mmCIF file of C-alpha atoms in Angstrom:
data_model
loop_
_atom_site.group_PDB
_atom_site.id
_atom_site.type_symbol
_atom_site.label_atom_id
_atom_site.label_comp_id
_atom_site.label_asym_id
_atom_site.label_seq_id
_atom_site.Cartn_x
_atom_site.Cartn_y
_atom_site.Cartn_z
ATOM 1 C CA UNK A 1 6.128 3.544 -23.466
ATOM 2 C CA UNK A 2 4.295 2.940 -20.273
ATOM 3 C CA UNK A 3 0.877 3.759 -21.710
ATOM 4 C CA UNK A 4 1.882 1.760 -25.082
ATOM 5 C CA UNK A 5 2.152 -0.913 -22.247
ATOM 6 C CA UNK A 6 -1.168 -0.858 -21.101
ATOM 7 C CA UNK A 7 -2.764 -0.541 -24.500
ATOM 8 C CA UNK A 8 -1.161 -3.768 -25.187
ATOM 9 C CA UNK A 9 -1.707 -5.113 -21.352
ATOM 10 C CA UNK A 10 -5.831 -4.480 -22.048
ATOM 11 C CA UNK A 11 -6.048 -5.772 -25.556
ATOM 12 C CA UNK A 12 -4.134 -8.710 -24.720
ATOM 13 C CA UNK A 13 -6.665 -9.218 -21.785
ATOM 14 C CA UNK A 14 -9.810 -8.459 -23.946
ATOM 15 C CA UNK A 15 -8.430 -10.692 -26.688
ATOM 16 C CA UNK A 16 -7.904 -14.081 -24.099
ATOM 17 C CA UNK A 17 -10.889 -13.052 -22.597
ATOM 18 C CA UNK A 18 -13.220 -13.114 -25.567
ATOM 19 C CA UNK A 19 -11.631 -16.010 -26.828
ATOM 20 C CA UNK A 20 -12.833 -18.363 -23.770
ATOM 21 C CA UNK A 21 -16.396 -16.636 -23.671
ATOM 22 C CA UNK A 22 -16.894 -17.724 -27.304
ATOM 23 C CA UNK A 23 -15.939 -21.279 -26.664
ATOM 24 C CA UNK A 24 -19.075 -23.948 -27.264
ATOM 25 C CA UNK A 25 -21.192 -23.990 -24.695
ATOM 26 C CA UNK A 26 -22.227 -27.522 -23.995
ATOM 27 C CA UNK A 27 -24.467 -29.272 -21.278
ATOM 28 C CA UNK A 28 -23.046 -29.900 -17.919
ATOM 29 C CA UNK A 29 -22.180 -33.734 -17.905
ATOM 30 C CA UNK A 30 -23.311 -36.101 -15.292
ATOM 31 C CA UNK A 31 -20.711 -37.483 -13.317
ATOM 32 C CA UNK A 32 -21.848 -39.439 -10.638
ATOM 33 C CA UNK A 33 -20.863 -37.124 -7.520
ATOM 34 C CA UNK A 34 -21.437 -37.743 -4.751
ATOM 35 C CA UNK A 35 -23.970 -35.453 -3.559
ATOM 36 C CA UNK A 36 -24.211 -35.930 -0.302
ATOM 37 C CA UNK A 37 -21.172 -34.551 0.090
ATOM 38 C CA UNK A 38 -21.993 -30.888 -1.428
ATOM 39 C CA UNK A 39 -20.906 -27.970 -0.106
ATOM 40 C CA UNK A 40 -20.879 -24.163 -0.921
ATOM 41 C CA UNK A 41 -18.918 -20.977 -0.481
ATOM 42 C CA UNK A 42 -19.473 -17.289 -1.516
ATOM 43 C CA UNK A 43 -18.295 -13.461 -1.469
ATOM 44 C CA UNK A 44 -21.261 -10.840 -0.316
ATOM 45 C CA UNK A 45 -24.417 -11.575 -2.393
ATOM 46 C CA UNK A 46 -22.505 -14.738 -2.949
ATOM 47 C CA UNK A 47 -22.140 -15.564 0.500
ATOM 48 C CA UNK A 48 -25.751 -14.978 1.482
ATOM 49 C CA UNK A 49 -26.781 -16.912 -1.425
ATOM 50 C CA UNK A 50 -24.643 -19.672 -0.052
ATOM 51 C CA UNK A 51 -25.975 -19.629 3.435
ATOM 52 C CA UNK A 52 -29.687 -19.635 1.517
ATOM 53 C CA UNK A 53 -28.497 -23.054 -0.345
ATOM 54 C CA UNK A 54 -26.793 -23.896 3.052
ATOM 55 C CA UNK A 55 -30.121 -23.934 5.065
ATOM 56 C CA UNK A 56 -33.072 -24.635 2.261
ATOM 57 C CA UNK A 57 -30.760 -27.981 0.950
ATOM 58 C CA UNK A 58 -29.191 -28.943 4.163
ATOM 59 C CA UNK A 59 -30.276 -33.082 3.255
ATOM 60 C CA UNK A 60 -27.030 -32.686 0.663
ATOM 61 C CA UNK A 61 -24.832 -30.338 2.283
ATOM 62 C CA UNK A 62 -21.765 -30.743 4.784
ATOM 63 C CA UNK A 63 -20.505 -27.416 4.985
ATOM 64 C CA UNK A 64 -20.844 -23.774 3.851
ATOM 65 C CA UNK A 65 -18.073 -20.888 3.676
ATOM 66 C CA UNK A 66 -19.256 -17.316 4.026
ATOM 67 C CA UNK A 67 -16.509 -14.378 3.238
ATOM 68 C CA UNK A 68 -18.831 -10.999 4.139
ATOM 69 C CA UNK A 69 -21.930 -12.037 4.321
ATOM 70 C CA UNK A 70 -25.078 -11.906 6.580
ATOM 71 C CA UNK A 71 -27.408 -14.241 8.356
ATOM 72 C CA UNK A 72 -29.821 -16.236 7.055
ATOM 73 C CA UNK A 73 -33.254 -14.240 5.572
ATOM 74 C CA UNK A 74 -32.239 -11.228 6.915
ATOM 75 C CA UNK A 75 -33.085 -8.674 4.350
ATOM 76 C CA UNK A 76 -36.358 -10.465 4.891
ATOM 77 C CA UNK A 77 -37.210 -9.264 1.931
ATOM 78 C CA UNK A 78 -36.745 -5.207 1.772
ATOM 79 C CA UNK A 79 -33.630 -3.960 -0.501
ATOM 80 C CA UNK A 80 -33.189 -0.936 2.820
ATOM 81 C CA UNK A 81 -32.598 -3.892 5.231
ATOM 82 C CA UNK A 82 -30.553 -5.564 2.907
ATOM 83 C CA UNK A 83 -28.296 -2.431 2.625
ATOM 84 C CA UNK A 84 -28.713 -0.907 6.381
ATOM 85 C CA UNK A 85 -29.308 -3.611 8.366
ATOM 86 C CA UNK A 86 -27.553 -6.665 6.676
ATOM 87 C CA UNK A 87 -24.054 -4.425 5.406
ATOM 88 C CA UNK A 88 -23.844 -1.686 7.247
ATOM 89 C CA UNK A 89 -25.042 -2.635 10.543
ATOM 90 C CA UNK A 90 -27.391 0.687 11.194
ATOM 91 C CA UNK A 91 -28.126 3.857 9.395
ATOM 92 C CA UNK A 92 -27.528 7.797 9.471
ATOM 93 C CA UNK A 93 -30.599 9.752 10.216
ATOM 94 C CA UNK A 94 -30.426 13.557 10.712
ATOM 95 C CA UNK A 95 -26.982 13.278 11.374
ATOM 96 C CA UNK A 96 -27.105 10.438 13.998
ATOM 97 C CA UNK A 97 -26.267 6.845 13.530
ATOM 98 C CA UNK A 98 -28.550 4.309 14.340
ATOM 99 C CA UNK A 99 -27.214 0.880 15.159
ATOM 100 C CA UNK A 100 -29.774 -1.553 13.421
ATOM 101 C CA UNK A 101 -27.655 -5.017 13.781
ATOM 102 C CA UNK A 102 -29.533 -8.645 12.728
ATOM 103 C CA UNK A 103 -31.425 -10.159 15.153
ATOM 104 C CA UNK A 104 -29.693 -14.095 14.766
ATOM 105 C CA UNK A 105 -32.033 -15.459 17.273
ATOM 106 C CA UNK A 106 -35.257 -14.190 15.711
ATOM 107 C CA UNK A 107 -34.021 -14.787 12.027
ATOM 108 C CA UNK A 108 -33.350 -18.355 13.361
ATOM 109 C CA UNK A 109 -37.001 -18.260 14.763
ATOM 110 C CA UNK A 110 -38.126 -17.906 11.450
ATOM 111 C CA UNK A 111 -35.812 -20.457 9.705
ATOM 112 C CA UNK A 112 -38.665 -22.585 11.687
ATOM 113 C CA UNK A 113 -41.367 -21.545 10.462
ATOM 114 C CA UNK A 114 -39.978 -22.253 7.343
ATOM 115 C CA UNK A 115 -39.026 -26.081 8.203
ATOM 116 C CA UNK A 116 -42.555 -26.402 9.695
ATOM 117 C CA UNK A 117 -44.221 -25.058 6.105
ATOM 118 C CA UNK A 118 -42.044 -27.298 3.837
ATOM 119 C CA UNK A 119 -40.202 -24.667 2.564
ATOM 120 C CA UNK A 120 -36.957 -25.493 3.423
ATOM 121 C CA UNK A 121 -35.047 -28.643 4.889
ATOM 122 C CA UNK A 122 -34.745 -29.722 8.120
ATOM 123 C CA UNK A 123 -32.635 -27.462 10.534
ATOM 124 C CA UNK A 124 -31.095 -30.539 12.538
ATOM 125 C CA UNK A 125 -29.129 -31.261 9.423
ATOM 126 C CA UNK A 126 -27.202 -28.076 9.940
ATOM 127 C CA UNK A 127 -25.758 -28.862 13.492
ATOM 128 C CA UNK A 128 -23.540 -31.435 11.920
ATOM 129 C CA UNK A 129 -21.785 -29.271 9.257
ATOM 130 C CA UNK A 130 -18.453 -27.353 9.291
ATOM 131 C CA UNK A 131 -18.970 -23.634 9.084
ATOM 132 C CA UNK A 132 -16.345 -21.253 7.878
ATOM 133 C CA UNK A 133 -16.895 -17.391 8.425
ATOM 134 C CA UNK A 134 -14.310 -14.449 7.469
ATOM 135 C CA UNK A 135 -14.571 -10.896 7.706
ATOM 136 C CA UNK A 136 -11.565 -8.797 7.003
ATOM 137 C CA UNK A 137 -10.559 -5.874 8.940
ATOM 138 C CA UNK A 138 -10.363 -2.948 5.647
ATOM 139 C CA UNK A 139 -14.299 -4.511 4.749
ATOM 140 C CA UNK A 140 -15.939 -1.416 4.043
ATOM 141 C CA UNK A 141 -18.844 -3.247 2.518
ATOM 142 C CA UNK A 142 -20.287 -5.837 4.785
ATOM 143 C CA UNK A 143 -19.140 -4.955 8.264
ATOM 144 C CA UNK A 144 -17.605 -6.852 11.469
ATOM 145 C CA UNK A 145 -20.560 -6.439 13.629
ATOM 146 C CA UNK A 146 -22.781 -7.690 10.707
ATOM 147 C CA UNK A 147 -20.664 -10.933 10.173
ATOM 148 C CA UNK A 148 -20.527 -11.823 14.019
ATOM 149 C CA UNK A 149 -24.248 -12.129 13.811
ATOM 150 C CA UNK A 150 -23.693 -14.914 11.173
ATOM 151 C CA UNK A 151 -21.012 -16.736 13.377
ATOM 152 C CA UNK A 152 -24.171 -16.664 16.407
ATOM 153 C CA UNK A 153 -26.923 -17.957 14.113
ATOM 154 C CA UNK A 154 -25.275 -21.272 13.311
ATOM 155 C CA UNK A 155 -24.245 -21.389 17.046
ATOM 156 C CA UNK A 156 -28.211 -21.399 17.558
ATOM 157 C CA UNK A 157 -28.871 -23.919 15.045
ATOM 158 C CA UNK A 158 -26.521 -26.173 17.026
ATOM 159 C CA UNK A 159 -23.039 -25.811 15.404
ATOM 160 C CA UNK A 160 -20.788 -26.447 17.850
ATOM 161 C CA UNK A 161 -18.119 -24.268 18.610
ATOM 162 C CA UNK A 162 -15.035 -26.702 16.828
ATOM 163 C CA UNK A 163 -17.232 -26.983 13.701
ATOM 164 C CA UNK A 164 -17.116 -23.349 12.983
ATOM 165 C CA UNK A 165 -13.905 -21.235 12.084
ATOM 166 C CA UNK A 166 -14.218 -17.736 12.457
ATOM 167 C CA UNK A 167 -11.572 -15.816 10.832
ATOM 168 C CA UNK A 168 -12.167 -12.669 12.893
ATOM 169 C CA UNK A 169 -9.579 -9.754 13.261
ATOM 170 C CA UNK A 170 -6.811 -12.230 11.162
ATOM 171 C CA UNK A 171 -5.939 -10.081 8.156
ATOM 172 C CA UNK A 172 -6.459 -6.400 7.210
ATOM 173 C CA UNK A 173 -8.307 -7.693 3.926
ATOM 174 C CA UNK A 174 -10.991 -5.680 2.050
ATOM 175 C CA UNK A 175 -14.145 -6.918 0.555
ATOM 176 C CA UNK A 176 -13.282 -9.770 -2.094
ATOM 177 C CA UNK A 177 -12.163 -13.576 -2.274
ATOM 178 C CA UNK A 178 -8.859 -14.076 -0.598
ATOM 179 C CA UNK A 179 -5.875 -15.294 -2.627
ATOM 180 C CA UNK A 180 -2.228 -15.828 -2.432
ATOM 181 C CA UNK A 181 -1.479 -14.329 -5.735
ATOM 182 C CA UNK A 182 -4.875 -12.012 -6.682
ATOM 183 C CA UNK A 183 -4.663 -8.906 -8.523
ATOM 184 C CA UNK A 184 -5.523 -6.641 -6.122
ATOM 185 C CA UNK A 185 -4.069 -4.762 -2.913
ATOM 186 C CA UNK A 186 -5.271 -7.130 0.402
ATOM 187 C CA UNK A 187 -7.295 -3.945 1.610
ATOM 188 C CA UNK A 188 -9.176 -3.275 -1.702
ATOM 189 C CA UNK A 189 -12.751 -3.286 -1.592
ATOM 190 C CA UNK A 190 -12.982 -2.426 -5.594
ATOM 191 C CA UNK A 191 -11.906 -4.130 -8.950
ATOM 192 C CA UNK A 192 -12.105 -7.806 -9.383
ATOM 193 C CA UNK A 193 -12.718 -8.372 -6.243
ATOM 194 C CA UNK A 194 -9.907 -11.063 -6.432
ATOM 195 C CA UNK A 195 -7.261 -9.856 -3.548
ATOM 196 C CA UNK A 196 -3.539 -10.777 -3.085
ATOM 197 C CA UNK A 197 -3.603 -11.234 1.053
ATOM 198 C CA UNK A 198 -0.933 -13.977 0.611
ATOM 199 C CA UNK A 199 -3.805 -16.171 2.343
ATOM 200 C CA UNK A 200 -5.263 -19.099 0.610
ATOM 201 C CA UNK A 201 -8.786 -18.502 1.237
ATOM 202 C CA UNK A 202 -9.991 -21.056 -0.873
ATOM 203 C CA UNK A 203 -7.897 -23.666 0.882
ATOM 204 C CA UNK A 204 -9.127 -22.245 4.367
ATOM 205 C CA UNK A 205 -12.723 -23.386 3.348
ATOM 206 C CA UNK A 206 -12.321 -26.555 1.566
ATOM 207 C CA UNK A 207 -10.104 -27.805 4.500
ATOM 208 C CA UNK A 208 -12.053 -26.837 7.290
ATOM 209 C CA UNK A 209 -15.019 -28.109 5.184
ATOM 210 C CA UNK A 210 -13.509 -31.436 4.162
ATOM 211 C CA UNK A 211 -10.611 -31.941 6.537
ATOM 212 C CA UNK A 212 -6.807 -32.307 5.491
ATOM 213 C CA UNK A 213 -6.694 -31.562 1.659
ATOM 214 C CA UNK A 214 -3.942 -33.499 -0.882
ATOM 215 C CA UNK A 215 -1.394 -31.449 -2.194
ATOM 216 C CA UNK A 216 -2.790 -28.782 -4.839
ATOM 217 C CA UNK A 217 -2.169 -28.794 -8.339
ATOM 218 C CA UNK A 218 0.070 -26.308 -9.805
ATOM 219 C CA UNK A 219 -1.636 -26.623 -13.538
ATOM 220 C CA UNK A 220 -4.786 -27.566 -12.724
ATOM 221 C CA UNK A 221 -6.201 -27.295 -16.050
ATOM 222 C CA UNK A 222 -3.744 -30.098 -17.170
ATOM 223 C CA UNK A 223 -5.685 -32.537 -15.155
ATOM 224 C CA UNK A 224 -9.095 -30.935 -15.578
ATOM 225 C CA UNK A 225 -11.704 -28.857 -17.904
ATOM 226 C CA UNK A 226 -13.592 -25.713 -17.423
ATOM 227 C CA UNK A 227 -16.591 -26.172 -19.075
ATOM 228 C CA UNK A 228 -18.681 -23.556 -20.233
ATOM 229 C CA UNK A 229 -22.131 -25.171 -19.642
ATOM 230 C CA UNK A 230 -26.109 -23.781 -20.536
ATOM 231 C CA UNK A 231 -27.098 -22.303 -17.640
ATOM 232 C CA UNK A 232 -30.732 -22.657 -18.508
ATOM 233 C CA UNK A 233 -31.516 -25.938 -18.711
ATOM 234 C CA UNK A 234 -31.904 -25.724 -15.140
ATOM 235 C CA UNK A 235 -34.733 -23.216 -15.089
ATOM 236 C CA UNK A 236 -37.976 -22.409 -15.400
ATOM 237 C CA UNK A 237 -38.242 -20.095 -18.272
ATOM 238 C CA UNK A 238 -35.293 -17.509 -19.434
ATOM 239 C CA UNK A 239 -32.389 -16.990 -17.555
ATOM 240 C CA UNK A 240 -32.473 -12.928 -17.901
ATOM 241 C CA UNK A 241 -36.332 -13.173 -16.323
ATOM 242 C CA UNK A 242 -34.201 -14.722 -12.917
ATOM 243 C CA UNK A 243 -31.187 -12.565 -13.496
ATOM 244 C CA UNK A 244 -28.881 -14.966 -14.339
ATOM 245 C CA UNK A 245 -26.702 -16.214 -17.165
ATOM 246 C CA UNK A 246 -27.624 -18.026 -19.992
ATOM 247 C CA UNK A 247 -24.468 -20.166 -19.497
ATOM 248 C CA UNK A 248 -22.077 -20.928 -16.030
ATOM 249 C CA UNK A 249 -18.807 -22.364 -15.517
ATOM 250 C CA UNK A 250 -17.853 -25.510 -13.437
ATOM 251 C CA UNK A 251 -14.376 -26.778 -13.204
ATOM 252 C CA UNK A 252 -14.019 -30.956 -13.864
ATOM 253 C CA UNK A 253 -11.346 -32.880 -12.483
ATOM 254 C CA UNK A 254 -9.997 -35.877 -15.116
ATOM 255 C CA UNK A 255 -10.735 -37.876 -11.903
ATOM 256 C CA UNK A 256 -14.205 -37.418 -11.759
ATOM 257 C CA UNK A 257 -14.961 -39.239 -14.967
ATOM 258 C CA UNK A 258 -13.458 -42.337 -13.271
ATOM 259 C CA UNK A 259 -13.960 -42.042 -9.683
ATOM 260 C CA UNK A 260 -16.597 -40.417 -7.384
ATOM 261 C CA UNK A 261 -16.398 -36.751 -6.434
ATOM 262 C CA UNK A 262 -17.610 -33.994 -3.954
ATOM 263 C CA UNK A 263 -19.450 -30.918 -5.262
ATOM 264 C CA UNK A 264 -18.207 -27.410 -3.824
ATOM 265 C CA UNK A 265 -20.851 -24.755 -5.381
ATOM 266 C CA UNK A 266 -18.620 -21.491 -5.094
ATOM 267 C CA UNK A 267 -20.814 -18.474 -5.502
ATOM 268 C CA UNK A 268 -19.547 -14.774 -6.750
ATOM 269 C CA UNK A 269 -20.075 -11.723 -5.468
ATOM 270 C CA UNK A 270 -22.043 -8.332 -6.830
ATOM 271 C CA UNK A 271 -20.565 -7.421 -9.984
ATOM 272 C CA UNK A 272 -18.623 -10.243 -10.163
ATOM 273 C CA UNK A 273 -20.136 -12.584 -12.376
ATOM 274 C CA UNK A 274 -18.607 -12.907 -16.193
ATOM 275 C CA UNK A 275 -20.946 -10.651 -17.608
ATOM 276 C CA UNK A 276 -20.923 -7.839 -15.620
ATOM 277 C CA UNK A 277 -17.457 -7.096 -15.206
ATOM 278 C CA UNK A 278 -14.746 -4.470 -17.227
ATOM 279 C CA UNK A 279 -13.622 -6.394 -20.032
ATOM 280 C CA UNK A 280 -9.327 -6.050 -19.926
ATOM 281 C CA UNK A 281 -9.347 -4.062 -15.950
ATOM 282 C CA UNK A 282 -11.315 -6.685 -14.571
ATOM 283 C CA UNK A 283 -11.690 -10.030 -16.464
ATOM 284 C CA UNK A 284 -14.625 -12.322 -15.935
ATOM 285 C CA UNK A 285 -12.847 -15.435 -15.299
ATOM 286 C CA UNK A 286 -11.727 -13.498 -12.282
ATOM 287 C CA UNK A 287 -13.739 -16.289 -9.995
ATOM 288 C CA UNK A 288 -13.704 -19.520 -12.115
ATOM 289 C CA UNK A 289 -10.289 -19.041 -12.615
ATOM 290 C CA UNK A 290 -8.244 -17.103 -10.479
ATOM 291 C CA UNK A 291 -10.037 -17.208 -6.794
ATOM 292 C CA UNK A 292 -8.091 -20.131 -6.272
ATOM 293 C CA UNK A 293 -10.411 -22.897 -6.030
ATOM 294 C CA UNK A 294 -9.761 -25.271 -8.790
ATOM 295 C CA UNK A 295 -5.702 -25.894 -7.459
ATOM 296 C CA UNK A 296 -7.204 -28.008 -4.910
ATOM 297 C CA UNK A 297 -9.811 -29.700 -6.534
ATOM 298 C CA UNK A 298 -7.905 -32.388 -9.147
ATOM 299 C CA UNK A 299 -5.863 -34.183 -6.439
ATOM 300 C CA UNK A 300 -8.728 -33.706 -3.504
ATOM 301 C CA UNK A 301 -11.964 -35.556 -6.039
ATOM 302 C CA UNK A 302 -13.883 -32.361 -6.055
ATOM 303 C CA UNK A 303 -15.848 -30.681 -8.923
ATOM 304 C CA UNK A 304 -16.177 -26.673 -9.093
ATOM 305 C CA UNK A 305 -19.290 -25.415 -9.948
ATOM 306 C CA UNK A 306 -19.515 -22.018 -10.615
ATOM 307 C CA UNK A 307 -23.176 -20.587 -11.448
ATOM 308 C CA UNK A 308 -23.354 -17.144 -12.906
ATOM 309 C CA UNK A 309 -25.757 -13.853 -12.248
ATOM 310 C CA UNK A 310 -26.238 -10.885 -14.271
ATOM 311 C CA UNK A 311 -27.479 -7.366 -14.253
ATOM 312 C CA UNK A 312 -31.177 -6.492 -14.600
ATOM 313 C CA UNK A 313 -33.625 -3.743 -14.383
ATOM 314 C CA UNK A 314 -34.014 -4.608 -10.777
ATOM 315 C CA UNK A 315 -30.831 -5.932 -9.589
ATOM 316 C CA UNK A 316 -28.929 -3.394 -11.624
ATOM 317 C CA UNK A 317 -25.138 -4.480 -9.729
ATOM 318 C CA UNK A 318 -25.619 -8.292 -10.769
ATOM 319 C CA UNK A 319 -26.010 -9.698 -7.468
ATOM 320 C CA UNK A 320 -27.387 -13.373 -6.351
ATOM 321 C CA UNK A 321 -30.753 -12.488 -4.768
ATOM 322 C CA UNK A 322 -30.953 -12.057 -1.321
ATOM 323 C CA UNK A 323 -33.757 -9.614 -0.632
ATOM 324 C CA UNK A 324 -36.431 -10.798 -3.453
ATOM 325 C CA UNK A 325 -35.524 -7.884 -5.934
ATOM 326 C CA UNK A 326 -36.910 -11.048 -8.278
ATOM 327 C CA UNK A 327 -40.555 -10.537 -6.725
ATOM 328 C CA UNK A 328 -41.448 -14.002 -5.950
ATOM 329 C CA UNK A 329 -41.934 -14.085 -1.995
ATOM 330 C CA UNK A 330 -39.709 -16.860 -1.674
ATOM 331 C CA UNK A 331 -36.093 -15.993 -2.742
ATOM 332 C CA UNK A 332 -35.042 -17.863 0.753
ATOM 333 C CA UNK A 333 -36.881 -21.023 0.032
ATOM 334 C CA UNK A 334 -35.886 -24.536 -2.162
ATOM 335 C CA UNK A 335 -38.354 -23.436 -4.544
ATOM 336 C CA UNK A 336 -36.798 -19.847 -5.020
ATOM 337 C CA UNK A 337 -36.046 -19.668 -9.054
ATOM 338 C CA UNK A 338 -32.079 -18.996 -8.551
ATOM 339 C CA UNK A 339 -32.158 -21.604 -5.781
ATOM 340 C CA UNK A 340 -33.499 -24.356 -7.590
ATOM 341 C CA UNK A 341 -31.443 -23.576 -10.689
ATOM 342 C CA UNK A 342 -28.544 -24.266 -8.541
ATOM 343 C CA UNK A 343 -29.991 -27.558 -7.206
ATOM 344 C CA UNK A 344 -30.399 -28.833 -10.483
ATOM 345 C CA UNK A 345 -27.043 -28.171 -11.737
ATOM 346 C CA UNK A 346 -25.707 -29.926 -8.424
ATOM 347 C CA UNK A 347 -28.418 -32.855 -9.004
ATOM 348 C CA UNK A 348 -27.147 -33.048 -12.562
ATOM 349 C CA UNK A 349 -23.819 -33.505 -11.630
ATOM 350 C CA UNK A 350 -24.594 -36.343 -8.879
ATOM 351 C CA UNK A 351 -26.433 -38.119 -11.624
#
């Protein structure tokens, strides 16, 4: 009986599943946002990602919400640093550990350079944005120390100490989005990556980003869309050549077609994205649906935009890129393929 139940449990999943990723994709609309009121959140390659769109767009954005991430460029480009340095915080070597933490004041240091070559925006625009940092305490991905190095760069670039909300040492979580209702354990780093911590995560950053939020909406999808948009309209050439998906997800509040709204780009972590989860265990609308973003969006005038990755030869977990396994030299920069794919979507929205 109980594995009858499962059988049915998984084709029932597959079934719903399949059923959304063969609805039309169309183009995302234009809806007159206002986009100088963008902001961005990730998990892990989605949070560094975010803190990349954070500080190379920082005209449009007001805030940024990192749950495990690192500082700003610092894989600086090598996939070992991006592993040792930027996740685990050091490295075993003949049996001893070597602590090898980021450097925030030098990574800062060459945020500048950056600025001074064009490549990014200007780093003033940062100081006046709300910052929201998490780290759980069962993370066995991205650790503590690594994430504390994150919460001193923006101190650096000028954040003051109000504008950014640590969530340090709060909640025994694992390594995933935080949810009141998720599917998995609080501690799990594994599966969906969608975690039941009875903590609103999503709220935590939208509120701290924007301020007091409106009630949420219990059906949100009776007063809004997901659309299932082509992802590469924004890009320059095919979307497997950049590892991403040829289509993405965004979440459209009825309001929006009426009334001006704010952008939140929410970003998902390594194997994460729709196409590069289990089909049934772990479903892909595990982000654009269930991370608990899109209850707060309808009665708050925000759109959800959720841009999808995929696997590739060279980024074989489906992860945003954060350490150039694309090749181009500039994966931190506004001109960075996945980066600018992003900013059009965002610019197509505001238009």
């Amino acid at each position: 009986m109980k594995v009858t139940s499962i059988v049915v449990s998984v084709f029932l999943s597959i079934t719903l599943f399949s059923s959304f990723s063969n609805a039309e994709t169309v183009s995302l609309p234009s809806k007159k946002a206002d986009i100088q009121q963008t902001s961005v959140s990730g998990l892990s390659s989605g949070a560094m990602m975010a803190q990349q769109l954070h500080v190379a767009y920082s005209d449009i954005m007001v805030g940024v919400g990192v749950v495990a991430g690192a500082p700003y460029y610092c894989a600086e480009g090598s996939s070992f640093k991006s592993i040792q340095r930027c996740m685990s915080g050091g490295f075993w070597w003949w049996g001893w550990w070597y602590k090898d933490l980021p450097d925030s004041e030098y990574l800062y240091g060459k945020a500048k350079e950056f600025e001074a070559s064009g490549e990014i925006d200007k780093l003033s625009n940062i100081a006046n944005d709300k910052i929201y940092v998490f780290t759980g305490d069962a993370d066995n991905v991205v650790k503590t120390p690594v994430m504390d190095a994150v919460d001193e760069w923006y101190k650096i670039a000028g954040v003051p100490q109000e504008s950014i909300k640590y969530e340090r040492d709060r909640i025994y979580a694992g390594h995933a989005f935080m949810t009141e209702d998720g599917d998995g354990s609080c501690s799990n780093s594994y599966g969906a990556y969608v975690n039941d911590c009875d903590y609103d995560g999503a709220k935590a950053v939208l509120e701290h980003i924007y301020g007091p939020l409106n009630a949420a909406e219990a059906e949100p999808e009776a007063v809004g869309v997901i659309v299932k948009f082509d992802q590469e309209e924004f890009m320059t050439g095919d979307a497997a050549s950049i590892s991403m998906d040829d289509t993405g997800y965004a979440y459209i509040p009825d309001v929006c077609s009426t009334e001006s709204c704010k952008i939140h780009v929410v970003l998902h972590g390594c194997s994460q994205g729709e196409s590069n989860l289990i089909l049934g265990f772990n479903p892909g609308d595990s982000v654009y649906r269930k991370a608990g973003y899109n209850k707060w969006a309808a009665s708050n005038k925000m759109i959800m935009l959720y841009p999808q990755a995929i696997s590739s030869f060279s980024n074989t977990m489906g992860c945003w890129d954060w350490w150039d396994y694309n090749g181009t030299g500039n994966y931190y920069a506004k001109e960075a393929p996945q980066m600018k794919a992003i900013y059009n979507m965002i610019n197509k929205l505001a238009q």
